[in-house]
Short mmCIF file of C-alpha atoms in Angstrom, two decimals:
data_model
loop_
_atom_site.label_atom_id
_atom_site.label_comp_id
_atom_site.label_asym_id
_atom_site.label_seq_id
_atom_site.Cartn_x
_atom_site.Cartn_y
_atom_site.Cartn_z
CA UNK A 5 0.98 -43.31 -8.14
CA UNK A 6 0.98 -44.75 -4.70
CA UNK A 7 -2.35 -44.90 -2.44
CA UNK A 8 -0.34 -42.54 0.55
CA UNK A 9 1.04 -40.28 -2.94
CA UNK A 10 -2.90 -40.02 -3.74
CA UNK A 11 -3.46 -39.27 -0.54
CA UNK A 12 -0.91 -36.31 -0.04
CA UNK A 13 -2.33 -34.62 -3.30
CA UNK A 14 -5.88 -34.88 -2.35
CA UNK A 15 -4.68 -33.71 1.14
CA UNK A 16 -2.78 -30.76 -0.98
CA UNK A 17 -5.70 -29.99 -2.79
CA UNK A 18 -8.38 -29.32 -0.02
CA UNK A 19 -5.40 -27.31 2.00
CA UNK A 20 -5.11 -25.38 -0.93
CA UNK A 21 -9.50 -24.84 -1.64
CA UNK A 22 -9.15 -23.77 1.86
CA UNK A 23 -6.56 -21.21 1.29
CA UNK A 24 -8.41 -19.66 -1.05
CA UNK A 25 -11.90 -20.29 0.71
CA UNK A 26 -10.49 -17.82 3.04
CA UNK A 27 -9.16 -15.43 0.85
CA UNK A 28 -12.72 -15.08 -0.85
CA UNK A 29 -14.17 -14.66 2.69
CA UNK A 30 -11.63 -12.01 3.68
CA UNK A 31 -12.43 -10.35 0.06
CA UNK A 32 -16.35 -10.24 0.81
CA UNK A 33 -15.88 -8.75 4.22
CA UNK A 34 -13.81 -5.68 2.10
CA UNK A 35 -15.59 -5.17 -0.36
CA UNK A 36 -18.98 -4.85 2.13
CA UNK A 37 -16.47 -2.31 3.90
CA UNK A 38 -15.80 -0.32 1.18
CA UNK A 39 -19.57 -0.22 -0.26
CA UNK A 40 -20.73 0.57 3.42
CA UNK A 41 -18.06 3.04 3.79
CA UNK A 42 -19.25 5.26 0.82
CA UNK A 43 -22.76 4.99 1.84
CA UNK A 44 -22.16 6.22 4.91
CA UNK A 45 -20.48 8.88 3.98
CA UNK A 46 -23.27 10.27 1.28
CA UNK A 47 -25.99 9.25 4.31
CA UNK A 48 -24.13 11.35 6.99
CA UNK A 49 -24.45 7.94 8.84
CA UNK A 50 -21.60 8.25 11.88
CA UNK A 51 -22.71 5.08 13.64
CA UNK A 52 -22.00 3.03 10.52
CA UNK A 53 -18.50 4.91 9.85
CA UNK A 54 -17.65 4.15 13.51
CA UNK A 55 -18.57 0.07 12.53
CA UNK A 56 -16.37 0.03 9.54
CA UNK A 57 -13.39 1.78 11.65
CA UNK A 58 -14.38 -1.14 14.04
CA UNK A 59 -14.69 -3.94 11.34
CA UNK A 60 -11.33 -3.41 10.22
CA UNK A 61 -9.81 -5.41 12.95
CA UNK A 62 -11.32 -8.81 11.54
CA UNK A 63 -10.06 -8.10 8.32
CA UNK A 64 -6.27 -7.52 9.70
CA UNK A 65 -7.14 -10.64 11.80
CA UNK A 66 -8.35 -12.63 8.75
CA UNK A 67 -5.05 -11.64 6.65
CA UNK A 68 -2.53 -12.71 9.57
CA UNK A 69 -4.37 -15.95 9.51
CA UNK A 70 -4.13 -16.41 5.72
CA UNK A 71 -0.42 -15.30 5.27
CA UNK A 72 0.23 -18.09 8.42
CA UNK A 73 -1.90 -20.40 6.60
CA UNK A 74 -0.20 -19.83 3.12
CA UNK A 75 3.69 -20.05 4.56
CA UNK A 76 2.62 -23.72 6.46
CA UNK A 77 1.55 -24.80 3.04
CA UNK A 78 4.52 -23.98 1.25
CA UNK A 79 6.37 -25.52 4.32
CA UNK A 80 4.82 -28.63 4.85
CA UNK A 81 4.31 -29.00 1.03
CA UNK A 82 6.80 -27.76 -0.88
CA UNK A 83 4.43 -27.24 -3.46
CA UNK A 84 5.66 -27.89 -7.40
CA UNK A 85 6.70 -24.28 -8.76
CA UNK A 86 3.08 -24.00 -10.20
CA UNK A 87 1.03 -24.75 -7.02
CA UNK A 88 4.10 -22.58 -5.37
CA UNK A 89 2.66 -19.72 -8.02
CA UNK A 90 -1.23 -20.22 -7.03
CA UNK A 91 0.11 -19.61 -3.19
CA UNK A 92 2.20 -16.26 -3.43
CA UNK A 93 -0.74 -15.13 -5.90
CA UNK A 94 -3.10 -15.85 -2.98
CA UNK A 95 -0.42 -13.96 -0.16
CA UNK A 96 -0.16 -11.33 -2.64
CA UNK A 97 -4.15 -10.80 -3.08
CA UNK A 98 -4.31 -11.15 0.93
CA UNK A 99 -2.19 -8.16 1.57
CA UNK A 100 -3.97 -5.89 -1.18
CA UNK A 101 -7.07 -6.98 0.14
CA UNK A 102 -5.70 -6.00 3.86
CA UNK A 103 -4.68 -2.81 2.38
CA UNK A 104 -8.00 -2.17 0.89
CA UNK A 105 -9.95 -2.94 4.08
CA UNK A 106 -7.52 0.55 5.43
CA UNK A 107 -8.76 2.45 2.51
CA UNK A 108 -12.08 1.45 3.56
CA UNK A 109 -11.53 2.71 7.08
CA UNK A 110 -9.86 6.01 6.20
CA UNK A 111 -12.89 6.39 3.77
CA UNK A 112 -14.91 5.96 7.30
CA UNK A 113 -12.35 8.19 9.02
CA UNK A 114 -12.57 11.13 7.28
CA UNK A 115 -16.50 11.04 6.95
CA UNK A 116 -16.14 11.26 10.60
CA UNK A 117 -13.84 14.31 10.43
CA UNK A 118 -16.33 15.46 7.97
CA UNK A 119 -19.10 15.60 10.35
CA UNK A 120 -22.22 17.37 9.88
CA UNK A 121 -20.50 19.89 7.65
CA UNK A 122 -22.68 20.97 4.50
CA UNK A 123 -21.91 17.99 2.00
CA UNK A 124 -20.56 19.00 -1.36
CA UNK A 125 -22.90 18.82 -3.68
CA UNK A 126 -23.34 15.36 -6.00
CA UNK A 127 -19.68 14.27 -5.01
CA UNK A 128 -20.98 12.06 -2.50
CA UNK A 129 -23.15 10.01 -4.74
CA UNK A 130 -20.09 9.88 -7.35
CA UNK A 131 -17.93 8.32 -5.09
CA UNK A 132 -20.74 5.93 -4.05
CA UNK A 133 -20.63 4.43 -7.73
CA UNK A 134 -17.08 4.25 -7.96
CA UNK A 135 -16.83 2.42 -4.81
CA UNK A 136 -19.51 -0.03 -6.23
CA UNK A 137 -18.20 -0.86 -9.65
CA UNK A 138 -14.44 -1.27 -7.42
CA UNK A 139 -16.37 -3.50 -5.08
CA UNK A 140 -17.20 -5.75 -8.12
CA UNK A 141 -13.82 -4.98 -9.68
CA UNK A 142 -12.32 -6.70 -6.45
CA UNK A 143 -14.91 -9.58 -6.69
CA UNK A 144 -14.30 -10.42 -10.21
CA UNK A 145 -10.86 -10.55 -9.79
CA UNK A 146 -11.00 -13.17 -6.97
CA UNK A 147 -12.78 -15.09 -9.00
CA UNK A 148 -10.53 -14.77 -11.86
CA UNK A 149 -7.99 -15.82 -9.78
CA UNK A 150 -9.32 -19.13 -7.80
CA UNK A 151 -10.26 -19.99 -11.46
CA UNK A 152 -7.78 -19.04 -13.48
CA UNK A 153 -9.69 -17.63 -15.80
CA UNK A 154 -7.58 -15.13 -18.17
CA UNK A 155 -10.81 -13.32 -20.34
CA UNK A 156 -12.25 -12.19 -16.63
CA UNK A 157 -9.01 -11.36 -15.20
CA UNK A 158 -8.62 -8.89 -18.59
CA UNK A 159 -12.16 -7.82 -18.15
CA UNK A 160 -11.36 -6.15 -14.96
CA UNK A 161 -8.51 -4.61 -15.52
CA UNK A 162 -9.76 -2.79 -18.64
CA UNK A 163 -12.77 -1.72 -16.03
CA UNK A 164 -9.84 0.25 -14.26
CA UNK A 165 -10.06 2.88 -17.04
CA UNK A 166 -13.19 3.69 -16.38
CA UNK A 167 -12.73 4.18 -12.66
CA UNK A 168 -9.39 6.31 -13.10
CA UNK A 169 -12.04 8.62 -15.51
CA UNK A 170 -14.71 8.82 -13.03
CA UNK A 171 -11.53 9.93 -10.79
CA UNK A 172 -10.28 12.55 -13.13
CA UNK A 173 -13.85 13.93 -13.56
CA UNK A 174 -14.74 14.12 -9.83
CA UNK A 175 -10.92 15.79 -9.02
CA UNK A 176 -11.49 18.71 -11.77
CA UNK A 177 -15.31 18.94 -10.18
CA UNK A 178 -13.70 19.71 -6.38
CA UNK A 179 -10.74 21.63 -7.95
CA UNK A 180 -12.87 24.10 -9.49
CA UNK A 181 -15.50 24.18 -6.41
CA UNK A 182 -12.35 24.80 -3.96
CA UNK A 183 -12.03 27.59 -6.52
CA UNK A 184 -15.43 28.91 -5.75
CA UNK A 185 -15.00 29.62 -2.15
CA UNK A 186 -12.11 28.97 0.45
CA UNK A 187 -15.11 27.63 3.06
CA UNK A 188 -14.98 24.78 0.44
CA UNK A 189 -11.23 23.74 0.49
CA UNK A 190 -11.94 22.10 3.45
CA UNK A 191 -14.54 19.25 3.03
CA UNK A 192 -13.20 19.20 -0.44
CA UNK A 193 -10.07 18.35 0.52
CA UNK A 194 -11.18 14.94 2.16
CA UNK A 195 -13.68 14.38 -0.67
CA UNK A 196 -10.63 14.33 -2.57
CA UNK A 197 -8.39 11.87 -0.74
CA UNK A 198 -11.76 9.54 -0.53
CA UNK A 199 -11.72 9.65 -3.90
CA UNK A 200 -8.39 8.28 -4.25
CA UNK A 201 -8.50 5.99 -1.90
CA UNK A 202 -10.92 4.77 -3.79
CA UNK A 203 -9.40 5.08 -6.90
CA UNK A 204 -6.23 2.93 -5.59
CA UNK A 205 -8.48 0.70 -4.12
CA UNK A 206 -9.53 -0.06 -8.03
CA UNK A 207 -5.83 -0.18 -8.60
CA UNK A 208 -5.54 -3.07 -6.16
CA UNK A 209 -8.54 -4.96 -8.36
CA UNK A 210 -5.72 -4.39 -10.89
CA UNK A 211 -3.32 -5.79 -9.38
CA UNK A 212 -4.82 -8.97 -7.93
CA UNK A 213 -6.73 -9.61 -12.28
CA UNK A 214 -2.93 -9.09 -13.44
CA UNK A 215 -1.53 -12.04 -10.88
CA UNK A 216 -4.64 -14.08 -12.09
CA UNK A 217 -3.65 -13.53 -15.83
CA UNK A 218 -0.53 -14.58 -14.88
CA UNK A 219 -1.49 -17.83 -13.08
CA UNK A 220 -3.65 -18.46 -15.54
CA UNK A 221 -1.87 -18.13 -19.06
CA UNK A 222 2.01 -18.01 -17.35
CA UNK A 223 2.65 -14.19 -19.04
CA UNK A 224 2.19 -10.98 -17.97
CA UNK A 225 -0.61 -8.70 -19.95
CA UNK A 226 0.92 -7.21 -23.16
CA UNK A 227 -0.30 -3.91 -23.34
CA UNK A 228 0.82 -1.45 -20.96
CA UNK A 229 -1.62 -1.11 -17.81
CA UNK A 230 -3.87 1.87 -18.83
CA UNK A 231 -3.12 4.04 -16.38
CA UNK A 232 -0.63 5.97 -13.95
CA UNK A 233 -1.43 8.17 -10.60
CA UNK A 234 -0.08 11.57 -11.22
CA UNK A 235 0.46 11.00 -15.11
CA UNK A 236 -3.35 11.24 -15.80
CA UNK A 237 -4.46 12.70 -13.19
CA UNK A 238 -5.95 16.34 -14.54
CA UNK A 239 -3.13 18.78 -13.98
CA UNK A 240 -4.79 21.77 -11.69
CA UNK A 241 -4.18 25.26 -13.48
CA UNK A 242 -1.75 26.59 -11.52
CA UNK B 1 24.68 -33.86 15.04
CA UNK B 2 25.30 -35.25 12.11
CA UNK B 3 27.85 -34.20 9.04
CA UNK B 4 25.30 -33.73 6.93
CA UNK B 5 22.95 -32.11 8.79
CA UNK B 6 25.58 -29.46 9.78
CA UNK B 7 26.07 -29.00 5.81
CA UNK B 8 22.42 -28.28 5.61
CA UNK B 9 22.00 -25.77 8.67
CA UNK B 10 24.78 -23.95 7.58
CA UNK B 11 23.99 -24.16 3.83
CA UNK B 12 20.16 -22.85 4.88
CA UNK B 13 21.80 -19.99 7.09
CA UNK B 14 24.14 -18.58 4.25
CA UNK B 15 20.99 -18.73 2.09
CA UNK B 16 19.23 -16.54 5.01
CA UNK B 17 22.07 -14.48 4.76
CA UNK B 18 21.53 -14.19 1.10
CA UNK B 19 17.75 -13.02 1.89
CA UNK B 20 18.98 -10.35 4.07
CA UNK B 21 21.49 -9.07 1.80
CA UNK B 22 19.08 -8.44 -1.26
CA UNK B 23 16.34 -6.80 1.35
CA UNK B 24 19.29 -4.43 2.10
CA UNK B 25 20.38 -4.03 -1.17
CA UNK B 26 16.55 -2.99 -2.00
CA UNK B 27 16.23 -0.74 1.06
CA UNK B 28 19.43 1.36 -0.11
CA UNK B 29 17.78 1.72 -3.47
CA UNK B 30 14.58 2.61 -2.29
CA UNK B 31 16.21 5.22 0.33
CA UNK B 32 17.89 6.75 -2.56
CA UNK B 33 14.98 7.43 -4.73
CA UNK B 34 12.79 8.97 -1.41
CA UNK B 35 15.91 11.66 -1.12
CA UNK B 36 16.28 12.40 -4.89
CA UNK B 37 13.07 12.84 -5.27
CA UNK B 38 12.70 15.35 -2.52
CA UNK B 39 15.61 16.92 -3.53
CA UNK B 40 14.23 16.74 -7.06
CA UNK B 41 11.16 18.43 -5.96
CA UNK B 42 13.24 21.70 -4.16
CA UNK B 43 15.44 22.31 -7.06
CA UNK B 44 12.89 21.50 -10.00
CA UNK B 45 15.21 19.43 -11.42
CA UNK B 46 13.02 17.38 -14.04
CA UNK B 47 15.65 14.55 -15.33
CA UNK B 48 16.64 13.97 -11.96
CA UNK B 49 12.72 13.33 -10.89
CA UNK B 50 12.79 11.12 -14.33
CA UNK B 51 15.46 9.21 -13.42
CA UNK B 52 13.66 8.30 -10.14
CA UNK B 53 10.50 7.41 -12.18
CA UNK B 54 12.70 4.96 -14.43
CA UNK B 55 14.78 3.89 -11.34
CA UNK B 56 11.58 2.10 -9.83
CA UNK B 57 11.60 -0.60 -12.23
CA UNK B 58 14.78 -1.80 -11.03
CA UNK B 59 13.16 -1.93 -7.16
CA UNK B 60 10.07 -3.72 -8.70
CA UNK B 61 12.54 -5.97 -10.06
CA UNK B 62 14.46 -6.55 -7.10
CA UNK B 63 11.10 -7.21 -4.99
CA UNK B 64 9.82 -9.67 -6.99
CA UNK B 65 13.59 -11.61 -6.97
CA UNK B 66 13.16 -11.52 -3.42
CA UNK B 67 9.54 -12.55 -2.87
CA UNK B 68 10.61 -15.98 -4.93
CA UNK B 69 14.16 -16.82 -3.58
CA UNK B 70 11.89 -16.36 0.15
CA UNK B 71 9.17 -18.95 -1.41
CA UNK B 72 11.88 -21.30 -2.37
CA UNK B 73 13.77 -20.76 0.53
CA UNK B 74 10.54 -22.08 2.44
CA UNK B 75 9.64 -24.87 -0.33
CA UNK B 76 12.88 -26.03 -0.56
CA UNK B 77 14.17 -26.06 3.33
CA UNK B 78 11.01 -26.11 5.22
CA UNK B 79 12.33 -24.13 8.03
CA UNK B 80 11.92 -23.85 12.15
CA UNK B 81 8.55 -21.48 13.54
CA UNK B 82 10.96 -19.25 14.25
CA UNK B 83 13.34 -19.29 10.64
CA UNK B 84 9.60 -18.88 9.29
CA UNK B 85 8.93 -15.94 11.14
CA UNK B 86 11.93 -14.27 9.95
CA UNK B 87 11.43 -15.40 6.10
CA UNK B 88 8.14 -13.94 6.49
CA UNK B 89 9.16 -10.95 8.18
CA UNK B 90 11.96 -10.58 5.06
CA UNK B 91 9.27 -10.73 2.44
CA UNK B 92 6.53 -8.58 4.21
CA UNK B 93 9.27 -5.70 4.57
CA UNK B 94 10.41 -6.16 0.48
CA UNK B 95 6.90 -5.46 0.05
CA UNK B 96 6.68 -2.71 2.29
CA UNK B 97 9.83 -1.58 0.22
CA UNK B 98 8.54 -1.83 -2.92
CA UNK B 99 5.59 0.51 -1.94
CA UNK B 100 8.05 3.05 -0.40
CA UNK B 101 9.61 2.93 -4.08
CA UNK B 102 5.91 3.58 -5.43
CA UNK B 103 5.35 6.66 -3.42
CA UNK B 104 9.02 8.39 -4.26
CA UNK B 105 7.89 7.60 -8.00
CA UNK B 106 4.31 9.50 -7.31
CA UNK B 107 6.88 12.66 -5.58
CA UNK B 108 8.45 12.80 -8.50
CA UNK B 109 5.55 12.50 -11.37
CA UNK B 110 3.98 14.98 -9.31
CA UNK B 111 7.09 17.02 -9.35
CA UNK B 112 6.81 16.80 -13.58
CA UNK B 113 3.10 17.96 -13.03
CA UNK B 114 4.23 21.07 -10.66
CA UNK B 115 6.97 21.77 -13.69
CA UNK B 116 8.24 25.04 -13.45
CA UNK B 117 5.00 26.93 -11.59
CA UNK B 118 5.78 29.21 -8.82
CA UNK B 119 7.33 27.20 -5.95
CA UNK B 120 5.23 27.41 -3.09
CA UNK B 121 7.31 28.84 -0.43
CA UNK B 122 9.59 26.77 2.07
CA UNK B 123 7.40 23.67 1.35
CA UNK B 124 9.62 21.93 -0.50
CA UNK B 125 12.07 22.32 2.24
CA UNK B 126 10.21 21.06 4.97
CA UNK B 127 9.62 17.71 2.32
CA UNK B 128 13.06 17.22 1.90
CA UNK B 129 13.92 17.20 5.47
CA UNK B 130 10.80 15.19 5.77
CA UNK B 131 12.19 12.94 3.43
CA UNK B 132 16.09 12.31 4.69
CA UNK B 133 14.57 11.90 8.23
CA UNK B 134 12.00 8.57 6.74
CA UNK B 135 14.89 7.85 5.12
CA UNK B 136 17.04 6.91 7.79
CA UNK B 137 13.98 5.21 9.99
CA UNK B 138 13.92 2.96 6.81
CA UNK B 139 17.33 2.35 7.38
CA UNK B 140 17.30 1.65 10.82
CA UNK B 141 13.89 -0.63 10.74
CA UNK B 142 16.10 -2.69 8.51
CA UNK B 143 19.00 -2.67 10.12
CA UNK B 144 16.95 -4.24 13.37
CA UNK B 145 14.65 -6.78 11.67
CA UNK B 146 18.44 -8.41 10.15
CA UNK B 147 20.17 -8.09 13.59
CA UNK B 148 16.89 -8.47 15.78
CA UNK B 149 17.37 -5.02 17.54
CA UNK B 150 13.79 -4.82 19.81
CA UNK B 151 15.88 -1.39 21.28
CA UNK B 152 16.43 0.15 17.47
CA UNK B 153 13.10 -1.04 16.69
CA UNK B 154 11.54 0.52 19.55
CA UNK B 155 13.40 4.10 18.92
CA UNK B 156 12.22 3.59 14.93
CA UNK B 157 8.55 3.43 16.02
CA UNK B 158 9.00 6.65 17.95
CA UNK B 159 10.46 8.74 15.36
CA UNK B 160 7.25 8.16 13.37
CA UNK B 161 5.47 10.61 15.59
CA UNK B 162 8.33 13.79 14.57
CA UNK B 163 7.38 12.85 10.63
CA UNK B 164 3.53 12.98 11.81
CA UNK B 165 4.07 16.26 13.37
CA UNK B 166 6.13 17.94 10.56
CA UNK B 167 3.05 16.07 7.90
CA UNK B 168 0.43 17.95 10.06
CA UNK B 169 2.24 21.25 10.58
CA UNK B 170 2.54 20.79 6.52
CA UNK B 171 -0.91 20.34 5.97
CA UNK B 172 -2.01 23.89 7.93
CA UNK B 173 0.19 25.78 6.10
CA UNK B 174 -0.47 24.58 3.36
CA UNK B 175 -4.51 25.02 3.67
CA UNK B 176 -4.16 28.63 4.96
CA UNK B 177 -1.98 28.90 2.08
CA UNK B 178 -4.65 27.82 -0.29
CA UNK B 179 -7.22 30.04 1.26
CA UNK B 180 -5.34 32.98 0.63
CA UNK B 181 -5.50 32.48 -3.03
CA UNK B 182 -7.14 30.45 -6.15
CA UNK B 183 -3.91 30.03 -7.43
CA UNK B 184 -2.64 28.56 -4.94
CA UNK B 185 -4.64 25.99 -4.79
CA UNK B 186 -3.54 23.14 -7.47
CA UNK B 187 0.26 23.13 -6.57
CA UNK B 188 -0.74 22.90 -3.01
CA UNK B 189 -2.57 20.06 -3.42
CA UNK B 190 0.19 18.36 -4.95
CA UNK B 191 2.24 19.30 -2.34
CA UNK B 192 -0.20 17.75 0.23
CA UNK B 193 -0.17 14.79 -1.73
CA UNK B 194 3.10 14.19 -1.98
CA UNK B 195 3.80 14.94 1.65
CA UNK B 196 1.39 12.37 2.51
CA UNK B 197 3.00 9.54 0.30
CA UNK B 198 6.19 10.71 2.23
CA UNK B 199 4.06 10.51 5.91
CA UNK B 200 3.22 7.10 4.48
CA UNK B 201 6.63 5.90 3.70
CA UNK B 202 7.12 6.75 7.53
CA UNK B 203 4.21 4.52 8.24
CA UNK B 204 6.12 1.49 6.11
CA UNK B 205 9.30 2.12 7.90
CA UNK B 206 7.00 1.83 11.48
CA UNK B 207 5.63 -1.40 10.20
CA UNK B 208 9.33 -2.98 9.55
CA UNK B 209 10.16 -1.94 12.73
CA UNK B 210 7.26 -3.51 14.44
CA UNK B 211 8.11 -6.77 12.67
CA UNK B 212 11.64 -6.43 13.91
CA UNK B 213 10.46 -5.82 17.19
CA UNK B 214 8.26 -8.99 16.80
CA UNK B 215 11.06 -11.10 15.84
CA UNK B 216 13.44 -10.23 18.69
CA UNK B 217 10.69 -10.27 21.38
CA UNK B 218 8.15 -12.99 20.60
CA UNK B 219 5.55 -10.00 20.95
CA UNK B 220 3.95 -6.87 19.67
CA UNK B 221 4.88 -3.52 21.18
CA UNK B 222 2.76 -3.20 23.96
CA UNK B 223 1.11 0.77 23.24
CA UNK B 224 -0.50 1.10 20.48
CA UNK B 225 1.18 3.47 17.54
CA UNK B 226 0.99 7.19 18.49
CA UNK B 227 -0.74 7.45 15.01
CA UNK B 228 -3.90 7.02 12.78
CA UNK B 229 -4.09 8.60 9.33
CA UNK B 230 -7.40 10.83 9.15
CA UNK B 231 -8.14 10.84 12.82
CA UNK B 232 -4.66 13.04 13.40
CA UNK B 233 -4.78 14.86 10.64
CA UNK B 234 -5.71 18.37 11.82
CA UNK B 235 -9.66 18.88 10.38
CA UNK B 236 -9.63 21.74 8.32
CA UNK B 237 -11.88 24.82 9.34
CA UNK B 238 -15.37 23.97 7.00
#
């Protein structure tokens, strides 16, 4: 290989640490969001809501950047259809991370909306923990991906199931509790669609462990993923 | 110029072309499934909301064909800022796409879940017209990213604020529907959530059009959407 041919790869190759440098910098700022969004909304905390609402902007920011970063690469580089992999996976992971980050904020929204009305009892601390084991979720699957490594990027995606349970248990909890008393349709309501958001925001974990699997052993899991939105989700008794 | 770099502009444009084509091809599918699965919904016609649940593979399909012909495209012809901007713009809006294609599947696994229980009245109308009216922003946001329409694109963005309207006029009726009666309440709250994943395929169509808008004008629109998901949303009486 040539001394300038050595030099373009190593050139490549700190572009592309970069890249992803970013990416895991865009995924800590979300996954703060999302833990800080949950807490606030157990601790009645407005003033933090308002900051996540706020902090959503540098995430949006921070994906623009990467997805302008990521297209120069492949345009200056025209990477070999392997690096060309690595850099969609990272696009890919920016945008569920982006969408994530809005999940975040409506979490932060409807606390808001939610206001000083009498919190539903225990549902607030249950989506705390779900947010928390997605916030790792989302972590773990970064990592999987920036090092291709196939056991972790399985590892989270069989954590999924345990997310869409804690789901299906919190949904049947508010269904029967809207039950109870119309005052409670209300604030359930928006406990509800936190919950989801939630829930897809464990979906988008899934989505970015599945790209690293694939980056990292070239196939697509085997099994089926475990799970699917309306499918499992408890059907009311109507 | 020279011969052969007219070969290779025009060669790269029919490739563009290409690009285009497929995102169209998509956006027809994906139309498609957002009507039948509204009208699905109305006339509780299972295999048609099963066909639109097996139908989404083929979108899925069709996105990630896309997503790599646009990497190669970039890899292989290293385009102009502004050719970039318009690759980009094509594989942001197959993504946008392939969400759109996600939420008609959710209308219509909810619309399995709902089954044959007591239709809750005129709802399922109001969806369907919902649904035909998203469907034709889709079309349109489309239609001005390929042609660079900033006018169409403008008028898209607008029309997000009727499907906002008819979501939140939706969502009261529905709630004082659900306070009138237990029973109501599970197929109402898959009728809210499937009227949001509709109110959200409204949001996707907005987005295309703001990237057409980019591409023709060099800028963002200058107001900022008429919209934000909770904040909008009428608060419930808790």
């Amino acid at each position: 290989m040539a001394a300038s041919d050595t030099h373009i790869v190593a050139s490549f190759d700190r572009d592309l640490e970069a890249l992803q440098a970013h990416l895991l910098r865009m995924g800590g700022l979300v996954e703060a969001a999302l833990i800080e969004a949950a807490r606030a909304l157990e601790a009645q905390d407005l003033p933090a809501a308002e900051k996540v609402i706020d902090g959503d902007k540098a995430v949006d920011a921070l994906e623009d950047f990467i997805q302008t970063e990521a297209a120069t690469l492949i345009a200056r580089r025209a990477p070999t259809a392997s690096d060309l992999r690595l850099v969609l996976a990272v696009m890919r992971a920016a945008h569920s991370l982006e969408r994530v980050g809005d999940y975040a904020k409506n979490v932060a929204k409807r606390t808001r909306v939610l206001g000083r009305s009498a919190p539903v009892e225990g549902h607030a601390g249950t989506i705390r923990r779900m947010s928390l084991l997605v916030a790792r979720m989302l972590e773990d699957a970064q990592l999987a991906l920036v090092r291709k490594d196939a056991t972790l990027a399985a590892a989270v995606r069989g954590r999924d199931v345990e997310i869409d349970q804690m789901y299906n248990a919190l949904f049947r909890s508010l269904f029967t509790y809207m039950m109870e008393s119309a005052g409670n349709i209300g604030p359930s309501m928006h406990l509800h669609f936190i919950a989801k958001n939630i829930e897809r925001a464990g979906d988008h974990a899934t989505t970015i462990a599945e790209q690293a699997y694939y980056l990292a052993t070239g196939t697509m899991p085997a099994d089926p993923r475990p799970k699917g939105e309306a499918a499992t989700e408890p059907a009311p008794q109507t």
